[in-house]
Amino acid sequence: MLTLSVNGEERTVDVPANMPLLWVLRDVIALTGTKFGCGIAQCGACTVHLDGQPVRSCVLPVGAIGSKAVTTIEAVGGTASGRRIQQAWLDVDVVQCGYCQSGQIMAAAALLARSPNPSDEDIDAALAGNICRCGTYVRIRAAIKRAAASP
Amino acid sequence: MNVQQIDLSRRRVLQSGALTIAFLWCAGGRTARGAINARRQPGDAAAAAADGNPPFAPNAFVRIDADGAIRLVMPNVEMGQGIYTGACMLLAEELDVGLDQIRVEHAPPNDALYALPLLGGQITGGSLSTRSQWQVLREAGAVARTLLVAAAAERWAVDPSTCSVERGVVAHAGSGRSLAFAALVKSAGARPMPDKVVLKDVSSFTLIGKPTLRIDAPDKVRGATQFGIDVRVPGMKVATVLACPTFGGKLAAVDGKHARSLPGVIDVIRIDNAVAVVGEHFWAAKQGLEALDVQWDPGANADLTTAGLLEALAASSRSGTPIVGREVGKRPAGGKPLEAVYVSPMLAHATMEPLNTTVWVTSDKCEIWVGTQVPTRCVSVAAKITGLPAEKIIVHNQYLGGGRIRRPSTGRAR
């Protein structure tokens, strides 16, 4: 039995310690907003926050999380940077198919939290590991800048 | 005002047979499906029940519930191209409602009702959705609006042409009266189909042609959209597949003893050209797959490699008989030939959302949850595999995490 802090709630799960957080979220506690894309930390669709830092949940064993706070796309709107990023995403109409967007938003919210006014280079570096097959990158960059400029 | 009048009386003939409809559409006739009532089609009692028996369902696309909630049954699937927004715009324009007032639903598989005219089947692809549905969905909206206005005009004993509609409210300016759709759906639903509907002139469009935010964005931004892979059925198991690494190869042998001993692994299933492991969750299934000892029979393509393919193409391109090539006109004298080689590797039509299907087979029905561009093909494949009649195959289409001509897969979840 492991106890995790997920989106501000204590969740006790009966899973092996080497099980990646992604599958605990999706298959055990039914938080399906976090997406499975590649399973090998190459696409970024599974990005969540661990104490505010972006991590790839598909390769993060739950046993390694300890007491750190897990935040997913379902709750990132409760943080200041997450709320601004989500609003900017709507204003700029970033999404297409939307499958990668949970991960994009989590990566962008973490960036904005640590870098209030990110440059193009900062954005490219922070989101380089988040793949979008629809090719929404240009709007992602515009939305992050809009979020940075918003109250 | 220059308006387009659509004669519906002729089209009612089409209601008699699905094949006729498909044929006429393929022939490029200017007939439309806006007048077809889903419930008049064979097997529609079940469809109406699945719909929640809305009091107003004048055609295959429009549903208005007793509380006035407007639903658009989406003939095409959303995989990022924005068709859910575009289709809503077509309907809302003619129905005179706001985009925010429409709730979208994925259409059930039904070629007779939801075939894409330009493709002849219920298929989303070829960048044809808007072109195909342009007239169909506008007319569906116009038919619904005509019936609702007629119901209001009859109640007020006024000429329908003196009534207007805005955001789902019918109003009569002369007397200052107004009624919301909710108050009209019952009587409108009992009315005969109109003989004619009038479509708006392009110059009077308020939605079509105007920049509009996507209707599917708010849920996608919150992680609330349900893609096929997000479907959760009580008691469901998860299977994952290892396919033969060469095209046309077969599974020769598999030792699943170790895999079966792992916690959460339920079964190892041999398939002709692949092997699947079933688990309590994806992680268990994946662990099981990695623990298999598999031998493949690679077949005739054992030696086929990307490098080999590229070499063959390069050799062919220099042999003087290119596979594809065309020279138009005369070469200019004294020109310097420019030579370049462009190489593209063989790529999978990989989507961000891994291909997935959830299937629930019982003795008398097969229920399928899948994001697919070809829902009716899913029905025929499932009917063939299960031996069940097509009407016992229920397909719940889902949002697609990318399209790119992904095929229906027929994995077994239970």
Coordinates of C-alpha atoms in Angstrom, one line a residue:
Chain A
M1 CA 0.0 0.0 0.0
L2 CA 1.2 3.4 -0.9
T3 CA -0.2 6.8 0.0
L4 CA 0.1 9.6 -2.6
S5 CA -1.0 13.2 -2.5
V6 CA -2.8 13.8 -5.8
N7 CA -4.4 17.1 -6.5
G8 CA -4.5 17.9 -2.8
E9 CA -6.1 14.6 -1.8
E10 CA -4.6 11.6 -0.1
R11 CA -4.9 8.5 -2.2
T12 CA -4.0 5.1 -1.0
V13 CA -3.3 2.6 -3.7
D14 CA -2.5 -1.1 -3.7
V15 CA 0.1 -1.3 -6.5
P16 CA 3.7 -2.4 -7.0
A17 CA 6.2 0.3 -6.1
N18 CA 7.8 0.1 -9.6
M19 CA 4.5 0.9 -11.3
P20 CA 4.8 4.2 -13.2
L21 CA 2.6 7.0 -11.8
L22 CA 0.9 7.4 -15.2
W23 CA -0.9 4.0 -14.8
V24 CA -1.8 4.7 -11.2
L25 CA -3.4 7.9 -12.3
R26 CA -5.2 6.5 -15.3
D27 CA -6.0 2.9 -14.5
V28 CA -6.2 2.8 -10.7
I29 CA -7.6 6.2 -9.6
A30 CA -9.3 6.9 -13.0
L31 CA -7.8 10.4 -13.6
T32 CA -7.6 10.0 -17.4
G33 CA -6.7 13.7 -18.2
T34 CA -3.0 12.7 -18.1
K35 CA -2.3 10.9 -21.4
F36 CA -0.3 7.9 -22.4
G37 CA 1.6 8.6 -25.6
C38 CA 4.8 6.6 -25.9
G39 CA 5.5 5.1 -22.4
I40 CA 9.3 5.9 -22.7
A41 CA 9.4 9.6 -21.8
Q42 CA 9.8 10.7 -25.4
C43 CA 6.5 12.5 -26.2
G44 CA 5.6 14.5 -23.0
A45 CA 1.9 13.7 -23.1
C46 CA 2.1 12.2 -19.6
T47 CA 3.6 15.3 -18.0
V48 CA 2.4 16.1 -14.4
H49 CA 3.8 18.2 -11.6
L50 CA 5.7 16.9 -8.7
D51 CA 6.0 19.7 -6.1
G52 CA 5.5 22.0 -9.1
Q53 CA 8.2 20.5 -11.3
P54 CA 7.2 18.9 -14.6
V55 CA 7.9 15.2 -14.7
R56 CA 7.2 12.4 -17.1
S57 CA 4.7 10.2 -15.2
C58 CA 5.1 7.2 -17.6
V59 CA 8.7 6.6 -16.3
L60 CA 8.2 7.7 -12.7
P61 CA 7.8 4.7 -10.3
V62 CA 5.1 5.6 -7.7
G63 CA 7.5 4.2 -5.0
A64 CA 9.8 7.1 -5.7
I65 CA 7.3 9.9 -5.1
G66 CA 7.1 9.7 -1.3
S67 CA 5.4 12.7 0.2
K68 CA 5.8 15.0 -2.9
A69 CA 2.6 16.6 -4.2
V70 CA 1.3 15.3 -7.5
T71 CA -0.7 17.8 -9.6
T72 CA -2.4 16.8 -12.8
I73 CA -4.2 18.6 -15.6
E74 CA -7.5 18.2 -13.7
A75 CA -6.3 20.4 -10.9
V76 CA -3.6 22.7 -12.4
G77 CA -6.3 25.4 -12.9
G78 CA -6.1 25.8 -9.1
T79 CA -2.6 27.2 -9.4
A80 CA -1.9 30.8 -10.5
S81 CA 0.2 29.9 -13.5
G82 CA -2.0 27.0 -14.5
R83 CA -5.1 29.1 -14.5
R84 CA -3.4 31.8 -16.7
I85 CA -2.0 29.2 -19.1
Q86 CA -5.4 27.5 -19.5
Q87 CA -7.2 30.8 -20.1
A88 CA -4.5 31.8 -22.7
W89 CA -4.9 28.4 -24.3
L90 CA -8.6 29.2 -24.9
D91 CA -8.0 32.8 -26.0
V92 CA -5.5 31.7 -28.6
D93 CA -7.5 28.6 -29.5
V94 CA -4.4 26.4 -29.2
V95 CA -5.8 22.9 -29.3
Q96 CA -6.6 20.7 -32.3
C97 CA -7.0 17.0 -31.5
G98 CA -6.0 17.9 -28.0
Y99 CA -4.3 14.6 -27.0
C100 CA -0.9 16.2 -26.3
Q101 CA -2.4 19.3 -24.7
S102 CA -2.6 18.1 -21.1
G103 CA 1.2 17.6 -21.2
Q104 CA 1.8 20.9 -23.1
I105 CA -0.2 22.8 -20.5
M106 CA 1.5 21.1 -17.6
A107 CA 4.9 21.9 -19.0
A108 CA 3.9 25.5 -19.8
A109 CA 2.4 26.1 -16.4
A110 CA 5.6 24.9 -14.7
L111 CA 7.7 27.2 -17.0
L112 CA 5.5 30.2 -16.2
A113 CA 5.7 29.5 -12.5
R114 CA 9.5 29.6 -12.5
S115 CA 10.0 32.1 -15.4
P116 CA 7.4 34.9 -15.3
N117 CA 8.4 36.4 -18.7
P118 CA 9.9 33.5 -20.8
S119 CA 11.6 34.2 -24.2
D120 CA 11.1 32.1 -27.3
E121 CA 14.3 30.3 -26.4
D122 CA 13.0 29.6 -22.9
I123 CA 9.8 28.3 -24.3
D124 CA 11.5 26.1 -26.9
A125 CA 13.8 24.7 -24.3
A126 CA 11.1 24.0 -21.7
L127 CA 8.7 22.4 -24.1
A128 CA 11.1 20.6 -26.4
G129 CA 10.1 17.3 -25.0
N130 CA 6.4 17.8 -25.7
I131 CA 5.4 16.5 -29.1
C132 CA 2.3 17.7 -31.0
R133 CA 1.5 15.9 -34.2
C134 CA -1.1 18.5 -35.1
G135 CA 1.7 21.1 -35.1
T136 CA 0.2 23.6 -32.6
Y137 CA 3.7 24.8 -31.6
V138 CA 3.3 28.4 -32.9
R139 CA 0.1 28.9 -31.0
I140 CA 1.5 27.3 -27.9
R141 CA 4.3 29.9 -27.9
A142 CA 1.8 32.7 -28.5
A143 CA -0.4 31.4 -25.6
I144 CA 2.5 31.2 -23.2
K145 CA 3.4 34.8 -24.0
R146 CA -0.1 35.9 -23.6
A147 CA -0.4 34.1 -20.2
A148 CA 2.8 35.8 -19.1
A149 CA 1.3 39.2 -20.0
S150 CA -2.0 38.5 -18.3
P151 CA -2.9 39.3 -14.7
Chain B
M1 CA -33.4 38.9 -50.3
N2 CA -31.8 36.3 -52.5
V3 CA -32.6 33.0 -50.8
Q4 CA -32.3 29.4 -51.6
Q5 CA -35.5 27.4 -51.6
I6 CA -35.2 23.7 -51.1
D7 CA -38.0 21.5 -52.3
L8 CA -38.4 18.7 -49.7
S9 CA -41.4 16.9 -51.1
R10 CA -39.3 15.1 -53.7
R11 CA -36.9 14.0 -51.1
R12 CA -39.3 12.2 -49.0
V13 CA -39.2 9.5 -51.6
L14 CA -35.7 8.9 -50.4
Q15 CA -36.8 7.8 -47.0
S16 CA -38.0 4.5 -48.5
G17 CA -34.6 3.1 -48.9
A18 CA -31.1 3.6 -47.6
L19 CA -29.5 2.2 -50.8
T20 CA -31.3 4.7 -52.9
I21 CA -30.1 7.5 -50.8
A22 CA -26.5 6.4 -51.0
F23 CA -26.8 6.0 -54.7
L24 CA -28.2 9.4 -55.3
W25 CA -25.6 11.0 -53.2
C26 CA -22.8 9.2 -55.0
A27 CA -24.3 10.4 -58.2
G28 CA -23.9 13.9 -57.0
G29 CA -27.5 14.9 -57.0
R30 CA -28.6 18.0 -55.1
T31 CA -30.7 16.1 -52.7
A32 CA -30.1 16.5 -49.1
R33 CA -30.7 14.5 -46.0
G34 CA -32.0 17.3 -43.8
A35 CA -35.5 16.0 -44.1
I36 CA -34.9 12.4 -43.2
N37 CA -36.3 11.4 -39.9
A38 CA -34.1 8.8 -38.1
R39 CA -37.1 7.2 -36.6
R40 CA -38.6 6.4 -39.9
Q41 CA -35.6 4.2 -40.7
P42 CA -35.7 0.5 -39.9
G43 CA -34.7 -0.2 -36.3
D44 CA -35.3 3.3 -35.2
A45 CA -37.3 2.6 -32.1
A46 CA -34.1 1.5 -30.5
A47 CA -32.3 4.5 -31.9
A48 CA -34.9 6.8 -30.4
A49 CA -34.7 5.1 -27.1
A50 CA -30.9 5.4 -27.1
D51 CA -31.5 9.1 -27.8
G52 CA -33.6 9.5 -24.7
N53 CA -36.7 9.9 -26.8
P54 CA -36.4 13.6 -27.5
P55 CA -39.8 15.2 -28.3
F56 CA -38.2 16.9 -31.3
A57 CA -36.0 14.9 -33.7
P58 CA -37.0 16.1 -37.1
N59 CA -34.0 14.5 -38.9
A60 CA -30.9 12.4 -38.3
F61 CA -28.9 15.4 -36.9
V62 CA -31.1 17.6 -34.7
R63 CA -32.5 16.6 -31.3
I64 CA -34.2 19.1 -28.9
D65 CA -35.1 17.8 -25.5
A66 CA -38.1 18.8 -23.4
D67 CA -35.9 21.3 -21.5
G68 CA -34.9 23.0 -24.7
A69 CA -31.4 21.5 -24.8
I70 CA -30.2 21.3 -28.4
R71 CA -28.1 18.4 -29.6
L72 CA -26.3 17.9 -32.9
V73 CA -25.6 14.3 -33.8
M74 CA -22.2 14.6 -35.5
P75 CA -21.9 12.6 -38.7
N76 CA -18.2 13.1 -38.8
V77 CA -15.6 12.5 -36.1
E78 CA -13.3 15.1 -34.4
M79 CA -9.6 14.4 -34.7
G80 CA -8.3 17.9 -34.4
Q81 CA -9.5 19.2 -37.8
G82 CA -12.3 21.2 -36.1
I83 CA -15.3 19.6 -37.8
Y84 CA -17.3 19.6 -34.6
T85 CA -17.1 23.4 -34.5
G86 CA -17.6 23.7 -38.3
A87 CA -20.7 21.4 -38.3
C88 CA -22.2 23.3 -35.3
M89 CA -21.7 26.5 -37.2
L90 CA -23.7 25.2 -40.2
L91 CA -26.5 24.0 -38.0
A92 CA -26.6 27.0 -35.7
E93 CA -26.6 29.4 -38.6
E94 CA -29.9 28.1 -40.0
L95 CA -31.5 27.2 -36.7
D96 CA -30.7 30.7 -35.3
V97 CA -29.1 29.5 -32.1
G98 CA -25.8 30.3 -30.5
L99 CA -22.9 27.9 -30.8
D100 CA -22.8 27.8 -27.0
Q101 CA -26.4 26.4 -27.0
I102 CA -25.5 23.2 -28.9
R103 CA -24.3 20.0 -27.3
V104 CA -22.5 17.6 -29.6
E105 CA -22.9 13.9 -29.8
H106 CA -21.0 11.3 -31.7
A107 CA -23.2 9.7 -34.3
P108 CA -23.9 5.9 -34.1
P109 CA -22.8 3.8 -37.0
N110 CA -25.4 4.2 -39.8
D111 CA -24.4 4.6 -43.4
A112 CA -28.0 5.3 -44.4
L113 CA -28.2 8.4 -42.1
Y114 CA -24.6 9.5 -41.8
A115 CA -22.8 8.6 -44.9
L116 CA -20.5 11.3 -46.2
P117 CA -22.0 12.1 -49.5
L118 CA -18.7 12.5 -51.4
L119 CA -17.3 9.3 -50.0
G120 CA -20.4 7.1 -50.1
G121 CA -20.0 5.8 -46.5
Q122 CA -19.9 7.0 -42.9
I123 CA -16.3 8.0 -43.2
T124 CA -14.4 11.0 -42.0
G125 CA -11.5 11.7 -44.3
G126 CA -10.2 13.3 -47.5
S127 CA -10.8 16.8 -46.2
L128 CA -14.4 16.3 -47.4
S129 CA -16.5 16.8 -44.3
T130 CA -17.4 20.5 -44.6
R131 CA -17.9 20.3 -48.4
S132 CA -20.1 17.2 -48.0
Q133 CA -22.2 18.5 -45.1
W134 CA -22.4 22.1 -46.2
Q135 CA -25.9 21.7 -47.6
V136 CA -27.0 18.8 -45.4
L137 CA -26.5 20.4 -42.0
R138 CA -27.8 23.8 -43.0
E139 CA -30.9 22.2 -44.3
A140 CA -31.2 20.1 -41.2
G141 CA -31.2 23.3 -39.2
A142 CA -33.6 25.1 -41.5
V143 CA -36.1 22.2 -41.3
A144 CA -35.9 22.3 -37.5
R145 CA -36.4 26.0 -37.5
T146 CA -39.3 25.9 -39.9
L147 CA -41.1 23.4 -37.8
L148 CA -40.5 25.3 -34.5
V149 CA -41.6 28.6 -36.1
A150 CA -44.7 26.9 -37.6
A151 CA -45.6 25.5 -34.1
A152 CA -45.3 29.0 -32.6
A153 CA -47.2 30.7 -35.5
E154 CA -50.1 28.3 -35.2
R155 CA -50.4 28.8 -31.5
W156 CA -50.5 32.6 -32.0
A157 CA -52.6 32.4 -35.2
V158 CA -50.1 34.5 -37.1
D159 CA -48.2 34.1 -40.4
P160 CA -45.0 32.2 -39.8
S161 CA -43.1 34.6 -42.0
T162 CA -43.8 37.4 -39.4
C163 CA -41.9 35.4 -36.8
S164 CA -38.2 35.6 -36.1
V165 CA -35.8 33.4 -34.1
E166 CA -32.9 34.4 -32.0
R167 CA -30.9 32.2 -29.6
G168 CA -33.5 29.5 -29.6
V169 CA -36.5 31.8 -28.9
V170 CA -39.3 32.4 -31.5
A171 CA -40.7 35.9 -31.4
H172 CA -43.6 37.7 -33.0
A173 CA -42.7 41.4 -33.1
G174 CA -46.2 42.5 -34.1
S175 CA -47.7 41.2 -30.8
G176 CA -44.6 41.2 -28.7
R177 CA -45.0 37.5 -27.9
S178 CA -42.2 35.0 -27.7
L179 CA -41.7 31.3 -26.9
A180 CA -38.5 29.4 -26.2
F181 CA -37.9 26.1 -28.2
A182 CA -38.6 24.2 -25.0
A183 CA -42.2 25.3 -25.1
L184 CA -42.5 24.4 -28.7
V185 CA -40.7 21.0 -29.2
K186 CA -43.8 18.9 -28.5
S187 CA -46.1 20.5 -31.0
A188 CA -43.3 21.0 -33.5
G189 CA -42.4 17.3 -33.2
A190 CA -45.9 16.3 -34.2
R191 CA -46.0 18.4 -37.3
P192 CA -45.6 17.0 -40.8
M193 CA -42.3 17.8 -42.6
P194 CA -42.3 21.1 -44.4
D195 CA -42.6 21.0 -48.2
K196 CA -40.0 23.7 -48.6
V197 CA -37.4 25.3 -46.4
V198 CA -35.6 28.5 -47.1
L199 CA -31.8 28.7 -46.6
K200 CA -30.2 31.9 -45.7
D201 CA -28.3 33.9 -48.3
V202 CA -24.6 34.0 -47.8
S203 CA -24.8 37.8 -47.2
S204 CA -26.9 37.3 -44.1
F205 CA -24.7 34.7 -42.4
T206 CA -23.8 35.7 -38.8
L207 CA -21.7 32.6 -37.9
I208 CA -20.5 31.0 -41.1
G209 CA -17.4 32.7 -42.4
K210 CA -16.6 34.5 -39.1
P211 CA -13.7 33.5 -36.9
T212 CA -14.9 31.3 -34.1
L213 CA -13.3 29.6 -31.1
R214 CA -13.4 25.9 -31.2
I215 CA -16.3 24.3 -29.2
D216 CA -14.1 21.4 -28.1
A217 CA -11.3 23.5 -26.6
P218 CA -12.6 24.1 -23.0
D219 CA -12.8 20.4 -22.2
K220 CA -9.5 19.6 -23.9
V221 CA -7.8 22.3 -21.9
R222 CA -9.0 20.9 -18.6
G223 CA -8.2 17.3 -19.5
A224 CA -11.9 16.5 -19.4
T225 CA -12.4 15.2 -23.0
Q226 CA -12.9 11.5 -23.2
F227 CA -10.8 10.0 -26.0
G228 CA -11.1 6.3 -26.9
I229 CA -8.2 5.4 -24.6
D230 CA -10.0 7.1 -21.6
V231 CA -13.1 4.8 -21.7
R232 CA -13.5 2.9 -18.5
V233 CA -16.0 0.1 -18.3
P234 CA -16.6 -1.6 -14.9
G235 CA -14.5 -4.7 -14.6
M236 CA -12.6 -4.1 -17.8
K237 CA -9.2 -5.6 -18.4
V238 CA -6.4 -4.2 -20.6
A239 CA -4.6 -6.1 -23.3
T240 CA -1.5 -5.0 -25.2
V241 CA -0.1 -6.6 -28.3
L242 CA 3.3 -7.5 -29.7
A243 CA 3.1 -7.8 -33.4
C244 CA 5.5 -9.7 -35.7
P245 CA 8.3 -7.3 -36.6
T246 CA 8.1 -8.2 -40.3
F247 CA 5.1 -7.6 -42.6
G248 CA 3.4 -10.9 -43.4
G249 CA 5.2 -12.8 -40.7
K250 CA 3.6 -15.1 -38.2
L251 CA 3.8 -16.1 -34.6
A252 CA 5.8 -19.3 -34.5
A253 CA 5.9 -20.0 -30.8
V254 CA 5.5 -18.2 -27.5
D255 CA 6.4 -19.2 -23.9
G256 CA 4.2 -17.2 -21.6
K257 CA 4.9 -19.1 -18.4
H258 CA 6.9 -16.3 -16.8
A259 CA 4.5 -13.6 -18.0
R260 CA 1.6 -15.5 -16.4
S261 CA 3.3 -15.6 -13.1
L262 CA 3.5 -11.8 -12.8
P263 CA 1.1 -10.0 -10.6
G264 CA -1.9 -8.6 -12.5
V265 CA -1.3 -10.7 -15.6
I266 CA -4.4 -12.6 -16.5
D267 CA -3.8 -14.3 -19.8
V268 CA -1.5 -14.7 -22.8
I269 CA -3.4 -14.9 -26.1
R270 CA -1.9 -16.2 -29.4
I271 CA -2.9 -14.3 -32.5
D272 CA -2.0 -15.3 -36.0
N273 CA 0.7 -12.6 -36.5
A274 CA 1.0 -11.3 -32.9
V275 CA 0.7 -12.2 -29.3
A276 CA -1.4 -10.3 -26.6
V277 CA -1.1 -10.2 -22.9
V278 CA -4.2 -9.4 -20.8
G279 CA -3.8 -7.6 -17.5
E280 CA -5.7 -5.9 -14.7
H281 CA -4.2 -2.7 -16.0
F282 CA -1.9 -1.5 -18.8
W283 CA 1.2 -1.7 -16.6
A284 CA 0.6 -5.4 -15.8
A285 CA -0.1 -6.2 -19.5
K286 CA 3.1 -4.4 -20.6
Q287 CA 5.2 -6.2 -18.0
G288 CA 3.7 -9.4 -19.2
L289 CA 4.5 -8.6 -22.8
E290 CA 8.1 -7.9 -21.9
A291 CA 8.4 -11.2 -20.1
L292 CA 7.3 -13.3 -23.1
D293 CA 9.7 -15.6 -24.9
V294 CA 8.5 -15.2 -28.5
Q295 CA 9.7 -16.8 -31.8
W296 CA 8.5 -15.3 -35.0
D297 CA 8.3 -16.9 -38.5
P298 CA 9.3 -13.8 -40.4
G299 CA 8.0 -15.1 -43.8
A300 CA 8.8 -13.8 -47.2
N301 CA 9.8 -10.3 -46.0
A302 CA 12.5 -11.5 -43.6
D303 CA 15.2 -9.6 -45.4
L304 CA 13.2 -6.4 -46.1
T305 CA 14.8 -3.4 -44.5
T306 CA 14.5 0.4 -44.7
A307 CA 18.1 0.5 -45.9
G308 CA 17.3 -2.1 -48.6
L309 CA 14.2 -0.2 -49.8
L310 CA 16.1 3.1 -50.0
E311 CA 18.9 1.3 -52.0
A312 CA 16.5 -0.2 -54.4
L313 CA 14.8 3.2 -54.9
A314 CA 18.2 4.9 -55.5
A315 CA 19.3 2.3 -58.0
S316 CA 16.0 2.6 -59.8
S317 CA 16.2 6.3 -59.9
R318 CA 19.6 6.1 -61.7
S319 CA 18.6 3.3 -64.1
G320 CA 17.0 5.6 -66.6
T321 CA 13.6 4.2 -65.9
P322 CA 12.3 6.1 -62.9
I323 CA 9.2 4.7 -61.0
V324 CA 7.6 8.2 -61.2
G325 CA 8.8 10.9 -63.5
R326 CA 7.6 13.4 -66.0
E327 CA 9.2 15.8 -68.3
V328 CA 7.1 18.6 -69.7
G329 CA 8.3 20.6 -72.7
K330 CA 11.7 21.0 -74.1
R331 CA 14.9 21.4 -72.1
P332 CA 16.2 24.9 -72.6
A333 CA 19.5 25.1 -74.5
G334 CA 22.6 25.8 -72.5
G335 CA 20.8 25.2 -69.2
K336 CA 22.7 23.5 -66.3
P337 CA 21.0 20.4 -65.0
L338 CA 20.2 20.5 -61.3
E339 CA 20.4 17.3 -59.5
A340 CA 19.0 16.6 -56.0
V341 CA 18.1 13.5 -54.1
Y342 CA 15.2 13.7 -51.6
V343 CA 14.8 10.8 -49.2
S344 CA 11.9 10.1 -47.0
P345 CA 11.9 7.0 -44.7
M346 CA 8.9 4.8 -44.5
L347 CA 6.8 6.2 -41.7
A348 CA 4.0 4.8 -39.6
H349 CA 0.8 6.8 -39.6
A350 CA 1.4 7.1 -35.9
T351 CA -1.1 9.1 -33.9
M352 CA -0.4 10.7 -30.5
E353 CA -3.2 8.6 -29.0
P354 CA -2.1 5.0 -29.4
L355 CA -4.6 2.8 -31.3
N356 CA -7.0 1.3 -28.9
T357 CA -10.4 -0.3 -28.7
T358 CA -12.6 -1.3 -25.7
V359 CA -14.9 -4.2 -26.4
W360 CA -17.5 -5.9 -24.3
V361 CA -18.9 -9.1 -25.7
T362 CA -21.7 -10.9 -24.1
S363 CA -23.8 -13.8 -25.5
D364 CA -26.3 -11.5 -27.2
K365 CA -24.4 -8.3 -27.9
C366 CA -21.1 -6.7 -28.6
E367 CA -20.4 -3.1 -27.4
I368 CA -17.4 -1.2 -28.7
W369 CA -15.9 2.1 -27.7
V370 CA -13.4 3.4 -30.2
G371 CA -12.4 6.6 -31.8
T372 CA -12.7 5.7 -35.5
Q373 CA -13.0 7.3 -38.9
V374 CA -15.0 4.4 -40.2
P375 CA -17.6 3.4 -37.6
T376 CA -19.7 1.3 -39.9
R377 CA -16.7 -0.8 -40.9
C378 CA -16.2 -1.5 -37.2
V379 CA -19.7 -3.0 -37.1
S380 CA -19.0 -5.4 -40.0
V381 CA -15.6 -6.4 -38.6
A382 CA -17.1 -7.1 -35.2
A383 CA -20.1 -8.9 -36.6
K384 CA -17.7 -11.2 -38.5
I385 CA -15.5 -11.9 -35.5
T386 CA -18.3 -12.4 -33.0
G387 CA -20.9 -14.1 -35.3
L388 CA -23.5 -11.7 -33.9
P389 CA -25.9 -9.9 -36.3
A390 CA -24.9 -6.3 -37.2
E391 CA -27.8 -4.9 -35.1
K392 CA -26.3 -6.4 -32.0
I393 CA -23.1 -4.5 -32.5
I394 CA -23.1 -1.2 -30.7
V395 CA -20.4 1.3 -31.5
H396 CA -19.8 4.3 -29.3
N397 CA -17.5 6.6 -31.2
Q398 CA -15.0 8.8 -29.3
Y399 CA -12.8 11.8 -29.8
L400 CA -9.7 10.8 -31.7
G401 CA -6.2 11.8 -30.5
G402 CA -5.2 12.3 -34.1
G403 CA -6.5 10.7 -37.3
R404 CA -4.3 10.0 -40.2
I405 CA -6.4 7.1 -41.5
R406 CA -6.1 5.1 -38.4
R407 CA -7.9 1.8 -38.8
P408 CA -10.4 0.1 -36.5
S409 CA -8.6 -2.4 -34.4
T410 CA -10.5 -5.3 -33.0
G411 CA -8.6 -6.2 -29.9
R412 CA -10.4 -8.1 -27.2
A413 CA -10.9 -6.4 -23.8
R414 CA -13.2 -8.9 -22.3

